[in-house]
Amino acid sequence: MASLFSKTISLGKELKITEQEFSSLRDFIYDQCGIYIADNRKYLLENRLGNRLKHLNLRNFDEYYNFLRYDGARAEEMKRLFEVITTNETSFYRNPPQLQVFQEKVLGEVLKSCGAQKKLRIWSAGCSTGEEPYTISMIIHEMLKAQVAEWDIRITANDLSERVLESARQGVYNDYTLRSTPPEVAQRYFDMDDGTNKIKTEVKKLVSFGQINLKDKVQLKRVERSHIVFCRNVIIYFDDAMKKQVINAFYDNLLPGGFLIIGHSESLHNITRAFKPIHFPGAIIYQKEE
């Protein structure tokens, strides 16, 4: 596969990244997808990319950097790069207090504002293996029950990694990912069989998965305008410039009066004043004023 580099390396040799190699790869990754890797996380690249070098029979990280830039197989390797540098720790019903506010305050208000049109659009940006958008779908089913069939509902779920999106489309999960899910909800929306839990069709029907790079302004503009945007535990991987770019894109995407929901440990402080913060016990929700 590594057509530019024919020499093999010893699999037992631990590869070390130099300051120059780290700088080149960090800047390249930032230019490609906006993820910023701080100086004190050099070990992250060293550990996560080491196996890629071994797989490609490359001798050092400088050869890997050149492979990413010039090799005929670079497009496929970019997919592998995105997979290893992104973190996909997630679960169903993650951060219950925030989701309770979404269900009891935000969603009800948005559904009411939709009126007779009964058209709802939600964007899950950074959806990982699908737990978040499927959770949103289950909450919508809990709210609307049989009336779901009367609505035009789409949850657009995007991620940088094609691998996690394929897993999301399969919709099969182990018990650990359901650890925060109310048992009665799990019983209703999963086919459960000895530790294997498959999401039911009615939940999957509301969700549409697709690859997106949040640094790509053209891709962002193609996303249908939304009533609610979820982007939880994603912007923590961006520097301030990238955070501003992404948050501005969410603002432009949201319909007037729409809501932005970010991670409970994340904040828009010093990023933008365009949104109105609404404080609830255990959660802050941001609204685009009409």
GROMACS .gro file of C-alpha atoms in nm:
model
  290
    1MET     CA    1   0.000   0.000   0.000
    2ALA     CA    2   0.282   0.240   0.088
    3SER     CA    3   0.402   0.279  -0.268
    4LEU     CA    4   0.636   0.571  -0.194
    5PHE     CA    5   0.814   0.394   0.088
    6SER     CA    6   0.944   0.038   0.049
    7LYS     CA    7   1.161  -0.012   0.357
    8THR     CA    8   1.006  -0.208   0.643
    9ILE     CA    9   1.037  -0.127   1.011
   10SER     CA   10   1.066  -0.350   1.314
   11LEU     CA   11   0.728  -0.397   1.480
   12GLY     CA   12   0.901  -0.423   1.814
   13LYS     CA   13   1.065  -0.082   1.787
   14GLU     CA   14   0.880   0.197   1.963
   15LEU     CA   15   0.845   0.495   1.732
   16LYS     CA   16   0.919   0.840   1.875
   17ILE     CA   17   0.795   1.163   1.723
   18THR     CA   18   1.032   1.460   1.696
   19GLU     CA   19   0.927   1.818   1.766
   20GLN     CA   20   0.939   1.899   1.395
   21GLU     CA   21   0.734   1.593   1.301
   22PHE     CA   22   0.478   1.674   1.569
   23SER     CA   23   0.452   2.034   1.451
   24SER     CA   24   0.405   1.932   1.088
   25LEU     CA   25   0.140   1.668   1.164
   26ARG     CA   26  -0.043   1.887   1.415
   27ASP     CA   27  -0.069   2.173   1.166
   28PHE     CA   28  -0.174   1.934   0.888
   29ILE     CA   29  -0.452   1.782   1.104
   30TYR     CA   30  -0.573   2.127   1.203
   31ASP     CA   31  -0.583   2.241   0.840
   32GLN     CA   32  -0.776   1.930   0.741
   33CYS     CA   33  -1.041   1.908   1.014
   34GLY     CA   34  -0.993   2.183   1.272
   35ILE     CA   35  -0.892   1.953   1.559
   36TYR     CA   36  -0.617   2.123   1.759
   37ILE     CA   37  -0.363   1.908   1.943
   38ALA     CA   38  -0.182   2.103   2.215
   39ASP     CA   39   0.193   2.073   2.273
   40ASN     CA   40   0.141   1.875   2.594
   41ARG     CA   41  -0.050   1.608   2.399
   42LYS     CA   42   0.233   1.510   2.169
   43TYR     CA   43   0.210   1.161   2.314
   44LEU     CA   44  -0.141   1.135   2.164
   45LEU     CA   45  -0.009   1.148   1.809
   46GLU     CA   46   0.281   0.924   1.895
   47ASN     CA   47   0.055   0.657   2.048
   48ARG     CA   48  -0.239   0.674   1.810
   49LEU     CA   49  -0.047   0.703   1.484
   50GLY     CA   50   0.225   0.451   1.568
   51ASN     CA   51   0.016   0.160   1.442
   52ARG     CA   52  -0.056   0.341   1.117
   53LEU     CA   53   0.317   0.377   1.051
   54LYS     CA   54   0.369   0.008   1.118
   55HIS     CA   55   0.077  -0.085   0.894
   56LEU     CA   56   0.221   0.123   0.610
   57ASN     CA   57   0.582   0.011   0.673
   58LEU     CA   58   0.700   0.366   0.733
   59ARG     CA   59   1.017   0.440   0.927
   60ASN     CA   60   0.919   0.765   1.098
   61PHE     CA   61   0.647   1.025   1.134
   62ASP     CA   62   0.801   1.247   0.868
   63GLU     CA   63   0.744   0.972   0.612
   64TYR     CA   64   0.384   0.943   0.734
   65TYR     CA   65   0.337   1.319   0.692
   66ASN     CA   66   0.464   1.297   0.334
   67PHE     CA   67   0.244   0.994   0.270
   68LEU     CA   68  -0.061   1.198   0.378
   69ARG     CA   69   0.038   1.482   0.145
   70TYR     CA   70   0.159   1.307  -0.167
   71ASP     CA   71   0.087   0.934  -0.185
   72GLY     CA   72  -0.173   0.800  -0.429
   73ALA     CA   73  -0.348   0.629  -0.137
   74ARG     CA   74  -0.361   0.945   0.076
   75ALA     CA   75  -0.740   0.990   0.050
   76GLU     CA   76  -0.804   0.648   0.204
   77GLU     CA   77  -0.541   0.707   0.470
   78MET     CA   78  -0.706   1.037   0.565
   79LYS     CA   79  -1.011   0.833   0.668
   80ARG     CA   80  -0.790   0.618   0.892
   81LEU     CA   81  -0.627   0.932   1.034
   82PHE     CA   82  -0.965   1.083   1.125
   83GLU     CA   83  -1.064   0.758   1.293
   84VAL     CA   84  -0.761   0.741   1.521
   85ILE     CA   85  -0.747   1.107   1.624
   86THR     CA   86  -1.114   1.139   1.720
   87THR     CA   87  -1.254   1.025   2.054
   88ASN     CA   88  -1.580   0.831   2.045
   89GLU     CA   89  -1.671   0.783   2.410
   90THR     CA   90  -2.048   0.815   2.429
   91SER     CA   91  -2.363   0.642   2.552
   92PHE     CA   92  -2.739   0.657   2.530
   93TYR     CA   93  -2.904   0.921   2.750
   94ARG     CA   94  -2.567   1.079   2.824
   95ASN     CA   95  -2.599   1.362   3.079
   96PRO     CA   96  -2.961   1.298   3.190
   97PRO     CA   97  -3.019   1.645   3.347
   98GLN     CA   98  -2.944   1.812   3.013
   99LEU     CA   99  -3.169   1.572   2.824
  100GLN     CA  100  -3.446   1.627   3.078
  101VAL     CA  101  -3.434   1.999   3.003
  102PHE     CA  102  -3.439   1.917   2.631
  103GLN     CA  103  -3.745   1.695   2.672
  104GLU     CA  104  -3.942   1.904   2.921
  105LYS     CA  105  -3.857   2.258   2.810
  106VAL     CA  106  -3.695   2.282   2.468
  107LEU     CA  107  -3.864   2.013   2.262
  108GLY     CA  108  -4.214   2.098   2.380
  109GLU     CA  109  -4.165   2.465   2.293
  110VAL     CA  110  -4.025   2.381   1.949
  111LEU     CA  111  -4.305   2.135   1.868
  112LYS     CA  112  -4.559   2.398   1.964
  113SER     CA  113  -4.390   2.659   1.746
  114CYS     CA  114  -4.404   2.426   1.445
  115GLY     CA  115  -4.782   2.459   1.448
  116ALA     CA  116  -4.990   2.297   1.177
  117GLN     CA  117  -4.686   2.247   0.953
  118LYS     CA  118  -4.563   1.966   1.181
  119LYS     CA  119  -4.212   1.973   1.037
  120LEU     CA  120  -3.920   1.925   1.276
  121ARG     CA  121  -3.548   1.938   1.192
  122ILE     CA  122  -3.272   1.854   1.440
  123TRP     CA  123  -2.897   1.837   1.370
  124SER     CA  124  -2.667   1.613   1.573
  125ALA     CA  125  -2.318   1.736   1.482
  126GLY     CA  126  -2.050   1.495   1.600
  127CYS     CA  127  -2.287   1.201   1.643
  128SER     CA  128  -2.015   0.934   1.686
  129THR     CA  129  -2.163   0.581   1.682
  130GLY     CA  130  -2.522   0.707   1.690
  131GLU     CA  131  -2.618   0.703   2.057
  132GLU     CA  132  -2.705   1.074   2.066
  133PRO     CA  133  -2.932   1.097   1.758
  134TYR     CA  134  -3.105   0.772   1.851
  135THR     CA  135  -3.159   0.907   2.203
  136ILE     CA  136  -3.315   1.221   2.051
  137SER     CA  137  -3.539   1.001   1.837
  138MET     CA  138  -3.651   0.800   2.140
  139ILE     CA  139  -3.730   1.119   2.333
  140ILE     CA  140  -3.937   1.245   2.039
  141HIS     CA  141  -4.126   0.913   2.035
  142GLU     CA  142  -4.184   0.946   2.409
  143MET     CA  143  -4.324   1.296   2.359
  144LEU     CA  144  -4.540   1.242   2.052
  145LYS     CA  145  -4.620   0.872   2.085
  146ALA     CA  146  -4.855   0.764   1.804
  147GLN     CA  147  -4.863   1.121   1.667
  148VAL     CA  148  -4.508   1.074   1.536
  149ALA     CA  149  -4.663   0.936   1.217
  150GLU     CA  150  -4.834   1.272   1.157
  151TRP     CA  151  -4.504   1.463   1.158
  152ASP     CA  152  -4.225   1.523   0.908
  153ILE     CA  153  -3.923   1.468   1.133
  154ARG     CA  154  -3.557   1.440   1.037
  155ILE     CA  155  -3.258   1.416   1.266
  156THR     CA  156  -2.945   1.484   1.059
  157ALA     CA  157  -2.655   1.301   1.226
  158ASN     CA  158  -2.300   1.376   1.112
  159ASP     CA  159  -1.950   1.276   1.209
  160LEU     CA  160  -1.600   1.307   1.069
  161SER     CA  161  -1.532   0.932   1.080
  162GLU     CA  162  -1.689   0.700   0.824
  163ARG     CA  163  -1.616   0.402   1.048
  164VAL     CA  164  -1.828   0.526   1.338
  165LEU     CA  165  -2.106   0.623   1.098
  166GLU     CA  166  -2.118   0.269   0.961
  167SER     CA  167  -2.147   0.141   1.316
  168ALA     CA  168  -2.426   0.393   1.382
  169ARG     CA  169  -2.620   0.276   1.078
  170GLN     CA  170  -2.602  -0.083   1.203
  171GLY     CA  171  -2.766   0.028   1.529
  172VAL     CA  172  -2.641  -0.261   1.742
  173TYR     CA  173  -2.509  -0.188   2.093
  174ASN     CA  174  -2.384  -0.364   2.403
  175ASP     CA  175  -2.535  -0.330   2.749
  176TYR     CA  176  -2.272  -0.080   2.866
  177THR     CA  177  -2.384   0.185   2.617
  178LEU     CA  178  -2.736   0.161   2.764
  179ARG     CA  179  -2.618   0.214   3.122
  180SER     CA  180  -2.791   0.554   3.157
  181THR     CA  181  -3.104   0.460   2.963
  182PRO     CA  182  -3.426   0.424   3.167
  183PRO     CA  183  -3.505   0.048   3.164
  184GLU     CA  184  -3.861   0.099   3.040
  185VAL     CA  185  -3.731   0.311   2.749
  186ALA     CA  186  -3.474   0.046   2.659
  187GLN     CA  187  -3.746  -0.219   2.656
  188ARG     CA  188  -3.961  -0.012   2.421
  189TYR     CA  189  -3.702   0.087   2.164
  190PHE     CA  190  -3.451  -0.200   2.151
  191ASP     CA  191  -3.470  -0.564   2.051
  192MET     CA  192  -3.269  -0.705   2.340
  193ASP     CA  193  -3.099  -1.044   2.323
  194ASP     CA  194  -2.835  -1.158   2.573
  195GLY     CA  195  -2.624  -0.841   2.580
  196THR     CA  196  -2.688  -0.742   2.219
  197ASN     CA  197  -2.933  -0.455   2.175
  198LYS     CA  198  -3.061  -0.359   1.832
  199ILE     CA  199  -3.234  -0.025   1.785
  200LYS     CA  200  -3.588  -0.064   1.652
  201THR     CA  201  -3.687   0.049   1.304
  202GLU     CA  202  -3.922   0.324   1.419
  203VAL     CA  203  -3.632   0.492   1.601
  204LYS     CA  204  -3.393   0.456   1.306
  205LYS     CA  205  -3.647   0.600   1.062
  206LEU     CA  206  -3.610   0.951   1.204
  207VAL     CA  207  -3.229   0.958   1.172
  208SER     CA  208  -3.020   1.023   0.860
  209PHE     CA  209  -2.643   0.966   0.892
  210GLY     CA  210  -2.372   1.129   0.680
  211GLN     CA  211  -2.004   1.223   0.690
  212ILE     CA  212  -1.918   1.587   0.753
  213ASN     CA  213  -1.605   1.788   0.827
  214LEU     CA  214  -1.695   2.080   1.052
  215LYS     CA  215  -1.407   2.279   0.903
  216ASP     CA  216  -1.564   2.255   0.557
  217LYS     CA  217  -1.785   2.562   0.518
  218VAL     CA  218  -1.941   2.431   0.197
  219GLN     CA  219  -2.050   2.108   0.368
  220LEU     CA  220  -2.194   2.301   0.661
  221LYS     CA  221  -2.405   2.520   0.436
  222ARG     CA  222  -2.562   2.212   0.278
  223VAL     CA  223  -2.718   2.098   0.606
  224GLU     CA  224  -3.089   2.171   0.613
  225ARG     CA  225  -3.181   2.449   0.852
  226SER     CA  226  -3.265   2.324   1.198
  227HIS     CA  227  -3.490   2.398   1.492
  228ILE     CA  228  -3.235   2.245   1.732
  229VAL     CA  229  -2.863   2.177   1.699
  230PHE     CA  230  -2.683   1.930   1.927
  231CYS     CA  231  -2.304   1.954   1.935
  232ARG     CA  232  -2.200   1.802   2.265
  233ASN     CA  233  -1.840   1.734   2.366
  234VAL     CA  234  -1.704   1.831   2.026
  235ILE     CA  235  -1.582   2.192   2.043
  236ILE     CA  236  -1.350   2.103   2.333
  237TYR     CA  237  -1.117   1.966   2.062
  238PHE     CA  238  -1.104   2.301   1.878
  239ASP     CA  239  -0.903   2.616   1.936
  240ASP     CA  240  -1.087   2.948   1.975
  241ALA     CA  241  -1.073   3.036   1.605
  242MET     CA  242  -1.224   2.701   1.505
  243LYS     CA  243  -1.483   2.722   1.783
  244LYS     CA  244  -1.598   3.059   1.654
  245GLN     CA  245  -1.618   2.930   1.298
  246VAL     CA  246  -1.827   2.627   1.396
  247ILE     CA  247  -2.056   2.812   1.637
  248ASN     CA  248  -2.119   3.079   1.373
  249ALA     CA  249  -2.213   2.804   1.129
  250PHE     CA  250  -2.461   2.663   1.382
  251TYR     CA  251  -2.607   3.010   1.432
  252ASP     CA  252  -2.657   3.050   1.058
  253ASN     CA  253  -2.810   2.703   1.033
  254LEU     CA  254  -3.061   2.754   1.313
  255LEU     CA  255  -3.405   2.888   1.235
  256PRO     CA  256  -3.509   3.201   1.429
  257GLY     CA  257  -3.588   3.103   1.787
  258GLY     CA  258  -3.389   2.778   1.749
  259PHE     CA  259  -3.178   2.619   2.021
  260LEU     CA  260  -2.813   2.512   2.046
  261ILE     CA  261  -2.719   2.240   2.296
  262ILE     CA  262  -2.348   2.190   2.369
  263GLY     CA  263  -2.171   1.972   2.627
  264HIS     CA  264  -2.236   2.047   2.993
  265SER     CA  265  -1.865   2.122   3.045
  266GLU     CA  266  -1.847   2.346   2.736
  267SER     CA  267  -1.924   2.716   2.717
  268LEU     CA  268  -1.972   2.990   2.460
  269HIS     CA  269  -1.800   3.239   2.690
  270ASN     CA  270  -1.550   3.443   2.485
  271ILE     CA  271  -1.672   3.263   2.171
  272THR     CA  272  -1.991   3.451   2.079
  273ARG     CA  273  -2.261   3.673   2.224
  274ALA     CA  274  -2.504   3.598   1.943
  275PHE     CA  275  -2.698   3.342   2.148
  276LYS     CA  276  -2.916   3.405   2.451
  277PRO     CA  277  -2.813   3.167   2.734
  278ILE     CA  278  -3.107   3.015   2.920
  279HIS     CA  279  -3.018   2.869   3.260
  280PHE     CA  280  -3.184   2.557   3.398
  281PRO     CA  281  -3.085   2.333   3.690
  282GLY     CA  282  -2.803   2.117   3.551
  283ALA     CA  283  -2.798   2.272   3.204
  284ILE     CA  284  -2.749   2.587   2.997
  285ILE     CA  285  -2.927   2.601   2.663
  286TYR     CA  286  -2.848   2.864   2.400
  287GLN     CA  287  -3.121   3.023   2.192
  288LYS     CA  288  -3.103   3.215   1.866
  289GLU     CA  289  -3.339   3.504   1.926
  290GLU     CA  290  -3.607   3.576   1.669
   0.00000   0.00000   0.00000
